[in-house]
Structure formats: structure tokens, C-alpha cells
Short mmCIF file of C-alpha atoms and ligand atoms in Angstrom, two decimals:
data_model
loop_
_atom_site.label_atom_id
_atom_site.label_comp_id
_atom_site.label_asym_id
_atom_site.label_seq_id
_atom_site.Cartn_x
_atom_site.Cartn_y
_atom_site.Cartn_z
CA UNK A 78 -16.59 119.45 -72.01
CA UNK A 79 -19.12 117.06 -70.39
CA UNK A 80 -21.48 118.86 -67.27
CA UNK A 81 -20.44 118.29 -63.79
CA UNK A 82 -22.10 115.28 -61.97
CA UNK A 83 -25.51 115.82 -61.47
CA UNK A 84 -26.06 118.99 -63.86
CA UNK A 85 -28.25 117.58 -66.19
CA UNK A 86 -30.62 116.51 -63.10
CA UNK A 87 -31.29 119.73 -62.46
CA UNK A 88 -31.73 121.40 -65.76
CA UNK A 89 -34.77 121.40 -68.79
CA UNK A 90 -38.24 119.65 -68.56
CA UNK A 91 -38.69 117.33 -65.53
CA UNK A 92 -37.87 113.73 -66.37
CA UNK A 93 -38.89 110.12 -64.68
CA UNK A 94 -36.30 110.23 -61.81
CA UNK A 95 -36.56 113.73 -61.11
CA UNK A 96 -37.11 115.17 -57.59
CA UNK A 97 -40.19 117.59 -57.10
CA UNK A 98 -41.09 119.95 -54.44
CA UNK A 99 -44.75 121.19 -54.32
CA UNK A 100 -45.67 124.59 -52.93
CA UNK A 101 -49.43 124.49 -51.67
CA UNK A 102 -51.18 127.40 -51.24
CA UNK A 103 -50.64 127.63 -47.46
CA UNK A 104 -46.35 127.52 -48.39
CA UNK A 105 -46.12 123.93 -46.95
CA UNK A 106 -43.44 121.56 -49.14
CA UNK A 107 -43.94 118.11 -50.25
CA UNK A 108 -41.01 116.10 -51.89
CA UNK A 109 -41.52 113.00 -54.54
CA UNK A 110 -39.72 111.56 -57.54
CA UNK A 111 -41.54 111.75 -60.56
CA UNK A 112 -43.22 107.88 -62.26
CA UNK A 113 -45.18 107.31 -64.99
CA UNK A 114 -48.05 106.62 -64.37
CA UNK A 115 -47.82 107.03 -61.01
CA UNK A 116 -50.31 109.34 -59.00
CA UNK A 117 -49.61 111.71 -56.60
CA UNK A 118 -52.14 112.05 -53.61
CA UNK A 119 -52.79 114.81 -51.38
CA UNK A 120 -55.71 115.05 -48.70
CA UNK A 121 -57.76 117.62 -51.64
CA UNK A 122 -57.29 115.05 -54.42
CA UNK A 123 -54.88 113.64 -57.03
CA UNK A 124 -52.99 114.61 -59.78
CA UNK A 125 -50.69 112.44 -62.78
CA UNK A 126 -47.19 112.26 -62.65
CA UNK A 127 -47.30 111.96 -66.05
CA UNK A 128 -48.58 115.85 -66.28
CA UNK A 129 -45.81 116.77 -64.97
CA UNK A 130 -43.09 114.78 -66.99
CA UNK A 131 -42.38 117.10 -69.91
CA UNK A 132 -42.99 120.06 -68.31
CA UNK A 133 -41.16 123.23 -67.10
CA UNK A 134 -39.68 123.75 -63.59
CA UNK A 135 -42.16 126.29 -62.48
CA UNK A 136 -45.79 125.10 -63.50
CA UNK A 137 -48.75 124.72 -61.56
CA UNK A 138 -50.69 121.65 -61.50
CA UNK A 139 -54.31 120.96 -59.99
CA UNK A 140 -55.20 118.23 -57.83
CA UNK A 141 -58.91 116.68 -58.66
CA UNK A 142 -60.25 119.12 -55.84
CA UNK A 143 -59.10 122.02 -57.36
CA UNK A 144 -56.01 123.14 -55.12
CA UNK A 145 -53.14 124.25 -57.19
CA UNK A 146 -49.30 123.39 -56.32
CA UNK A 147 -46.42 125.18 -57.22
CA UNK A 148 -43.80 122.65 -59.21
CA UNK A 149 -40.01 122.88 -58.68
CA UNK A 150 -36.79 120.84 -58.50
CA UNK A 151 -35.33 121.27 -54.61
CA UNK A 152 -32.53 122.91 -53.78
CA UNK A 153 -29.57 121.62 -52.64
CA UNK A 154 -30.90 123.74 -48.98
CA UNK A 155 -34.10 122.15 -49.42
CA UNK A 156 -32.87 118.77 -50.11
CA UNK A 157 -30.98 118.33 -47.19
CA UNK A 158 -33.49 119.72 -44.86
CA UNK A 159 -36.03 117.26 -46.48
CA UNK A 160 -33.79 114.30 -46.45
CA UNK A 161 -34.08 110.52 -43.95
CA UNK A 162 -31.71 111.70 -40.72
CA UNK A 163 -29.36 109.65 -38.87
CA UNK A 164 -27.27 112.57 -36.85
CA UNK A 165 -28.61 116.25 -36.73
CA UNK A 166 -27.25 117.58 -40.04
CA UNK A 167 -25.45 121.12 -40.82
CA UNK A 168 -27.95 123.57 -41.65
CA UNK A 169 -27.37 125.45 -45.41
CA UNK A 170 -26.91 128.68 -43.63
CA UNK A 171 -23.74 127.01 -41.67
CA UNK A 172 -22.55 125.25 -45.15
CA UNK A 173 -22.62 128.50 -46.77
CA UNK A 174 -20.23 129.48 -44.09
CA UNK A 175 -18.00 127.14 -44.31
CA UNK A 176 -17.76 127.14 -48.03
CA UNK A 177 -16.85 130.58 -47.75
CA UNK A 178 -14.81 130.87 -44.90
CA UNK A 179 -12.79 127.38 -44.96
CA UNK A 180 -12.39 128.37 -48.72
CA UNK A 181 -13.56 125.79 -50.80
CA UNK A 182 -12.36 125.76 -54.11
CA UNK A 183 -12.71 123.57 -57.00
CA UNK A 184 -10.77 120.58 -57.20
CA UNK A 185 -9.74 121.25 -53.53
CA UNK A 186 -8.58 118.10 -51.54
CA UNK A 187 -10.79 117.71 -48.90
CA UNK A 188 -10.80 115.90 -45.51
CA UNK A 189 -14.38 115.67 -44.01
CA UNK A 190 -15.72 114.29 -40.44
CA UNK A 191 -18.46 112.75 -39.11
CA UNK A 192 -20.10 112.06 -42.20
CA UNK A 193 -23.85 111.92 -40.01
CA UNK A 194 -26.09 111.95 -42.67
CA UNK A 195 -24.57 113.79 -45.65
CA UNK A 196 -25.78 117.21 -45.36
CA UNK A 197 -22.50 118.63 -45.47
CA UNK A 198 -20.65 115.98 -47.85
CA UNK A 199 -23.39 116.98 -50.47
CA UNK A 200 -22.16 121.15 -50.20
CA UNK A 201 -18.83 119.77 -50.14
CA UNK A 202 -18.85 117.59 -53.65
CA UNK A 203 -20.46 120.65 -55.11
CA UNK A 204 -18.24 122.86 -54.15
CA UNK A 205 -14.97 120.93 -55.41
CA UNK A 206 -16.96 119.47 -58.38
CA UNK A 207 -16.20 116.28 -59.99
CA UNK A 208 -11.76 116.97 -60.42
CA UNK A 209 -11.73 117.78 -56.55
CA UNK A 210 -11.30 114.59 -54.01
CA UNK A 211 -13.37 114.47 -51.03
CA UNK A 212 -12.74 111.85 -48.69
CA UNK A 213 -15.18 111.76 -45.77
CA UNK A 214 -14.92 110.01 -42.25
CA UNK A 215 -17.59 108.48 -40.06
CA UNK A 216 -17.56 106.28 -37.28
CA UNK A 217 -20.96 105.04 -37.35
CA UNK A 218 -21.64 102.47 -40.24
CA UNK A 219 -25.59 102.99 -39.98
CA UNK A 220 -24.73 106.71 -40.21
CA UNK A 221 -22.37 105.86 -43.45
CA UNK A 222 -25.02 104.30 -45.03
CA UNK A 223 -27.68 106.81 -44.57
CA UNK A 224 -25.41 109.47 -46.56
CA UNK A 225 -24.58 107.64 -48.70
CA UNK A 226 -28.32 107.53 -49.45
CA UNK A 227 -28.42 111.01 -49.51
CA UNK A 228 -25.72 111.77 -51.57
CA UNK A 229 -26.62 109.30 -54.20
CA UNK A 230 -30.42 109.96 -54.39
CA UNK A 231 -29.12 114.06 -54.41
CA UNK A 232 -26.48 113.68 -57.17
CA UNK A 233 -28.66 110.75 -59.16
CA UNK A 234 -25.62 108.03 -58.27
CA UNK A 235 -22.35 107.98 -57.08
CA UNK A 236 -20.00 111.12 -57.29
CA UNK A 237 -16.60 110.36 -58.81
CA UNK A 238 -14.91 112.47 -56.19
CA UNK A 239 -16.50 111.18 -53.14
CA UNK A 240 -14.96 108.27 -50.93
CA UNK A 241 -16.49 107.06 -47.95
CA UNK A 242 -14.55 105.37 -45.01
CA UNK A 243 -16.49 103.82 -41.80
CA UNK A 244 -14.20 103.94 -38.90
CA UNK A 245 -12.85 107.47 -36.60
CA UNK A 246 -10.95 109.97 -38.49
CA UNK A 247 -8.01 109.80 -36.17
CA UNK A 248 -7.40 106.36 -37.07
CA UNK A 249 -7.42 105.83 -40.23
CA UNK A 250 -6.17 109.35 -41.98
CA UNK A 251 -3.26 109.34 -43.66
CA UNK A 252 -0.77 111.45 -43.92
CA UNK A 253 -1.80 111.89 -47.95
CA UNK A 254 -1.80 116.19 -48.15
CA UNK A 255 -5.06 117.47 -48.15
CA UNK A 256 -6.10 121.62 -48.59
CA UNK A 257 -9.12 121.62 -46.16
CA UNK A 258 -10.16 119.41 -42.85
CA UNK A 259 -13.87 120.00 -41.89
CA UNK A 260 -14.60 118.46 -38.45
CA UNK A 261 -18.32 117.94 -37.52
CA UNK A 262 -18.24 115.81 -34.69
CA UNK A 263 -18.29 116.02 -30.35
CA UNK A 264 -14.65 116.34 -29.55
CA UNK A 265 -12.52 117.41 -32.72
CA UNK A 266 -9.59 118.31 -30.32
CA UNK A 267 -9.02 114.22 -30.79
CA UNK A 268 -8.07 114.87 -34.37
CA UNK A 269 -5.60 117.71 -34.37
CA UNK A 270 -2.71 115.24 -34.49
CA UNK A 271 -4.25 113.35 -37.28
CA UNK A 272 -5.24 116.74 -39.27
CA UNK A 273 -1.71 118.44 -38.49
CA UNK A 274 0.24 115.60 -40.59
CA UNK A 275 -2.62 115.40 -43.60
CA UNK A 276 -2.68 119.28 -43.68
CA UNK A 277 -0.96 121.52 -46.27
CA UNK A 278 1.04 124.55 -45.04
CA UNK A 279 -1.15 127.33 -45.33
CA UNK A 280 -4.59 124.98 -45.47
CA UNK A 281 -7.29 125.63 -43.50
CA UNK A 282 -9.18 123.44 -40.50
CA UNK A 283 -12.64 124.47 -39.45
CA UNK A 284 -14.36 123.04 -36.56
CA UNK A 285 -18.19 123.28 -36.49
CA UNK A 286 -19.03 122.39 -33.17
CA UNK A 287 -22.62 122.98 -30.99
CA UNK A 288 -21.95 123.85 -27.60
CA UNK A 289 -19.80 127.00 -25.78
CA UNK A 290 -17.75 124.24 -23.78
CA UNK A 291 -16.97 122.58 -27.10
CA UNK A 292 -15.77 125.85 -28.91
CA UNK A 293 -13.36 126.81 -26.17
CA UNK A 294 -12.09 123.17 -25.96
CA UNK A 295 -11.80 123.36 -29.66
CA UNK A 296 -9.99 126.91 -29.69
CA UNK A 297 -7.79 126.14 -26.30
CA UNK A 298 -6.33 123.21 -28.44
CA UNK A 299 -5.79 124.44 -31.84
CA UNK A 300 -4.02 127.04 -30.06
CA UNK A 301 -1.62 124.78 -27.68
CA UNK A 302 -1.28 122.36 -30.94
CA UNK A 303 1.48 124.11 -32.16
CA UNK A 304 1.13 123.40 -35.88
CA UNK A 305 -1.47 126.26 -36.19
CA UNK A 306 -1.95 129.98 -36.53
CA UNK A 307 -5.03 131.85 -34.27
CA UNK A 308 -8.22 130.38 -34.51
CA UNK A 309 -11.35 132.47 -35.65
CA UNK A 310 -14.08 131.45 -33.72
CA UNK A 311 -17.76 132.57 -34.99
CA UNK A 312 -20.95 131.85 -35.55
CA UNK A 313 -23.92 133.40 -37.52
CA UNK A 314 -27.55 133.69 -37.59
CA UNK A 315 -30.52 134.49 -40.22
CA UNK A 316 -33.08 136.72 -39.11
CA UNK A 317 -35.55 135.94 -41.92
CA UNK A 318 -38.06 139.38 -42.49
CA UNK A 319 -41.71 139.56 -43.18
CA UNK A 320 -42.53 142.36 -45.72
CA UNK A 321 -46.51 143.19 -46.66
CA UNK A 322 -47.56 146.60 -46.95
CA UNK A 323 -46.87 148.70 -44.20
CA UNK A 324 -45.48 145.78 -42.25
CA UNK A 325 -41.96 145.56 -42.56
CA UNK A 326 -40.40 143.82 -39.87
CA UNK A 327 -38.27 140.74 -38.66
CA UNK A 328 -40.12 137.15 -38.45
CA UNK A 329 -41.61 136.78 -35.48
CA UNK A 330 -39.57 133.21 -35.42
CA UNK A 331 -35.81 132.69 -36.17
CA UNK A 332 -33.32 129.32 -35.57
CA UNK A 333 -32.08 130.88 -32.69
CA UNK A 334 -28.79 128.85 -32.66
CA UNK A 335 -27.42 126.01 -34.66
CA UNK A 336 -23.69 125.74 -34.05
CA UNK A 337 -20.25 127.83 -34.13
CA UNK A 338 -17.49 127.51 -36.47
CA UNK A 339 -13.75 128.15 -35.98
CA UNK A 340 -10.84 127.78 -38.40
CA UNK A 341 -7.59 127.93 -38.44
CA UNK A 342 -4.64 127.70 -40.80
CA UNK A 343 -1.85 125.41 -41.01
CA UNK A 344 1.65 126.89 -40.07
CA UNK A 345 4.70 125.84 -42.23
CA UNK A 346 6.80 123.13 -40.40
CA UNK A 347 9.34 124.55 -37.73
CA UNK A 348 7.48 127.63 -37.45
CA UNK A 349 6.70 129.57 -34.04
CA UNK A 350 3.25 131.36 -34.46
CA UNK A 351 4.46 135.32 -34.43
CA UNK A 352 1.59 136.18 -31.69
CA UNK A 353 1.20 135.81 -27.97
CA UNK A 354 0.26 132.32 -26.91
CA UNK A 355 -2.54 132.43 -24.17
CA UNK A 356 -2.83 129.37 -21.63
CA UNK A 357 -6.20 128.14 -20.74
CA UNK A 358 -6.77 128.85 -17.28
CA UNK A 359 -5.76 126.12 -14.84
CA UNK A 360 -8.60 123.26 -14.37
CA UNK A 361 -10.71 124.91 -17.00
CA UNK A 362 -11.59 122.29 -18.26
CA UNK A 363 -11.89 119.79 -14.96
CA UNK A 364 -9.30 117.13 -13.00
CA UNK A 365 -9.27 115.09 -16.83
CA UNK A 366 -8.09 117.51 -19.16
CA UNK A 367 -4.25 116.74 -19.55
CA UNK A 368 -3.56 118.98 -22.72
CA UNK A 369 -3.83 119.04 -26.46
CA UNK A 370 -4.77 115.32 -27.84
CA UNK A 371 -6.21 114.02 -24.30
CA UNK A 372 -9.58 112.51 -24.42
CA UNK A 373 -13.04 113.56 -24.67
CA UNK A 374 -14.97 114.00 -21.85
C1 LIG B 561 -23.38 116.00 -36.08
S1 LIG B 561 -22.97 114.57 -36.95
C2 LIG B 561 -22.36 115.13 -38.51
C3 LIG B 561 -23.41 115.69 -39.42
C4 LIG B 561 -22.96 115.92 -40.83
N1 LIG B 561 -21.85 116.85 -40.90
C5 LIG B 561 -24.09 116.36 -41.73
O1 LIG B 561 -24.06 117.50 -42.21
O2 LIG B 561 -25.01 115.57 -41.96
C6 LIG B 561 -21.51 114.04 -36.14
C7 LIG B 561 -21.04 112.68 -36.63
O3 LIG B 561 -19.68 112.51 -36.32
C8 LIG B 561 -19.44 111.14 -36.10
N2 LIG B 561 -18.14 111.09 -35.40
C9 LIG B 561 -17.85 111.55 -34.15
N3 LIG B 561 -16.52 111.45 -33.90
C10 LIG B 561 -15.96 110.92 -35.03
C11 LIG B 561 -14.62 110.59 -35.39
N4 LIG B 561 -13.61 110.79 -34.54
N5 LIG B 561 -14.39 110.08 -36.63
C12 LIG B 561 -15.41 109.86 -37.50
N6 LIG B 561 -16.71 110.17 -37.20
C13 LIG B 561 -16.98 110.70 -35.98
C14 LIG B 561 -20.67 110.69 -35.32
O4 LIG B 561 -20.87 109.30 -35.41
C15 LIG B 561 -21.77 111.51 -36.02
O5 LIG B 561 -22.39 110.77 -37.04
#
């Protein structure tokens, strides 16, 4: 059976082309790829690249003035939070969410929007692996490019499940079934329409959206759509913890907020929702808002 695109990257002795992450002793990260006979440079000194190559994930190397760093291939969480930026991108803790909640399986078929800069295609092609199909949507062909950077440099070339389309989702989805719709993007109320006729019965959207205005927007719509069952709204936070001694207690620092997530699941054709339908309250939303599939604001 040959490895999943990208294994072998990330497995043995580093190798020319591999990505490296140094730990110095203060915890900071630095990210390279690995040359012969290339040097690395720090402030405190040098060290080979070539005393590296060959070795295990998990040595310690010594620059010229002495100060050792901690040797590892990133993570994809790392990666991504290390990576060139064109939008904000979803945070791990958010993609972890979404792979569990929106149910990502391999060799799911897989609808994704806006692309941004790849943070969340890259958890996505892992998660459906190389028989899956994930075909992402972004508007914004500097954007397109960028993660398609990304992706490539994370997965060492192009993944054989990935395709990349410049233009709005809305536009040019068709109506090919799909499992899963992940929407990342200002105003995913303009895709329900779109999403409805791609969607499976029984497959799942999920909305990841920043702002409290957005959500409701988001959750008022799916709702009035028709073509869904109740939203889930949520969203989640990490409260990292500092343990020495007799000091046990939460960081002192947290990412306070990121964004909040909703899915929802696609009703069978025909089908009236067995639960009590809720109108948002009238002008809610201000003079503009003319119902499900009206423009953003
Ligand atoms: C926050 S970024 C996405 C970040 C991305 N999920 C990541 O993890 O790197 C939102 C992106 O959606 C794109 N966008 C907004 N509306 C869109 C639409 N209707 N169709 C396609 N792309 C859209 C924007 O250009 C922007 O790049």
C-alpha cells in the first residue's frame, strides 16, 4: 500500500528538503528547510545544516557560541501558525473543531470556502487523505496563490485530492454531491443556496464565522433556508496551564477569542424540519435585510 501524501516527509532521519523547527533555550521557534552545506545563523553563532541531515527528529545541536537548540519537524499546528499570511487563518484549536464536529472522514467529499491562506485546506487534505476530494473556493487570486504555497511547501508538492478554483463559491459550485461544506468567509448566508443543491441529505455545513452579528446572521438563515435541520452554534477556548512546583495554575495569557462555529445538517428533499421554526425579530438585522439569500451588508 503506498503512504499517504506527505508521510514520508515527516518520518526517519531529516533529509535535504525537510522543514525544521528550533527550540532555544528561552522556548522561542525558528523555522528553515534543511541544505547542504548551507549554514544556519542565529544572533549566538552558527551551526551546519549538514549536522543535521542524517539525524534524528529530536537532537540538539550547538551554535558556535555554545547555545543549544532543540531539533524537530513542525507540526501541522505549528506550520500553519508559522506560515506567509494573506487572510487571518483558522487557528488549530478551531480546525480540531471542525474536524470533529463537521465530521470529517476519510475520503469525504468536501466543499471548502475562502481558501485565505490555506490553514484550513491543509487540516482538511489530512483529514480526507489522498482517496477523499477536496475542492476549495476563493475569491481572491493573490489569496489562491498564497495557499497554494502553503499547501505545497506543507505536503512537499501538490496533493492529489486538492483542487483549487479562484472565483466566489456561490458562483461557480456545482450541483456535483458533496458530504461536507466548510464556509470561512464574511457573509456565508450568500452561499446557502449554492451549498443546499451540492449538499448530501444528511451532510453537514459548518460556518466559522468571527463576529456575534455574523453568527446570528448565519444561524437566522440556515434556519429560514428551509433545506436544513437546527443549527449548533458554539465556540471554544484553550486555557493553556502553567505547572512548576507548587504553582499550578492557568496562564496568565490565553487567545481570548478567535471565532464561532455553527453546523447544521442537510434535510432530505420535501422534508419539513419536525421542530418549532423561530423568526428573527423584525428589523434585526436593519432596513436591508430582505430574508435568506439577500446580500451582505
Ligand atoms: C478568513 S479568510 C479564510 C481563511 C482560511 N480558512 C484559512 O484557514 O487560511 C476568508 C476568505 O474568504 C474569501 N471569500 C469571502 N467570500 C467568498 C466567497 N463567497 N467565495 C470564495 N471566497 C470568499 C476572502 O477573499 C478571504 O480570503
Amino acid at each position: 500500500m503506498s503512504e499517504p501524501t506527505g508521510a514520508a516527509r515527516r518520518r526517519g532521519p531529516f533529509k535535504v528538503g525537510d522543514q525544521v523547527q528550533l527550540t532555544d533555550p528561552k522556548g522561542r521557534h525558528y523555522t528553515f528547510t534543511l541544505e547542504a552545506g548551507k549554514n544556519f545563523h542565529t544572533h549566538k553563532g552558527s551551526f551546519p545544516h549538514d549536522e543535521l541531515i542524517g539525524s534524528p527528529e529530536g537532537s540538539v545541536v550547538r551554535t558556535t557560541g555554545n547555545v543549544a537548540y532543540l531539533a524537530l519537524r513542525p507540526l501541522l499546528p505549528d506550520f500553519v501558525l508559522s506560515m506567509p499570511r494573506g487572510a487571518a487563518v483558522v487557528y488549530p484549536k478551531d480546525a480540531g473543531q471542525i474536524i470533529a464536529f463537521a465530521d470529517i472522514f476519510p475520503g469525504a467529499r468536501v466543499v471548502e470556502a475562502g481558501v485565505g491562506s490555506g490553514s484550513l485546506s491543509a487540516f482538511l487534505l489530512r483529514a480526507i487523505g489522498d482517496h477523499g476530494m477536496l475542492h476549495s473556493y476563493e475569491r481572491r487570486a493573490d489569496f489562491a496563490e498564497i495557499a497554494r504555497g502553503n499547501v505545497e511547501r506543507y505536503f512537499g508538492g501538490p496533493h492529489p485530492a486538492w483542487e483549487l478554483t479562484v472565483g466566489d463559491l456561490q458562483d461557480h459550485l456545482s450541483d456535483t454531491e458533496v458530504d461536507r461544506v466548510v464556509l470561512d468567509m464574511l457573509a456565508p448566508w450568500e452561499c446557502l443556496e449554492a451549498v443546499s443543491k451540492a449538499l448530501v441529505p444528511g451532510g453537514i455545513l459548518c460556518c466559522y464565522v468571527a463576529t456575534t452579528t455574523q453568527l446570528s446572521r448565519t444561524v437566522e438563515t440556515i434556519r429560514e433556508h428551509g433545506c436544513f435541520a437546527e443549527p449548533q452554534p458554539w465556540e471554544s477556548m484553550i486555557r493553556n496551564w502553567h505547572v512548576e512546583g507548587l504553582a499550578v495554575r492557568p496562564d496568565h495569557r490565553m487567545i481570548g477569542h478567535t471565532g464561532f462555529l455553527v453546523t447544521a445538517r442537510r434535510l432530505a428533499d420535501g422534508v419539513e424540519p419536525p421542530m418549532r421554526r423561530r423568526r428573527p425579530a423584525k428589523g434585526a438585522y436593519g432596513d436591508d435585510y430582505e430574508g435568506p439569500g439577500s446580500g451582505s451588508r
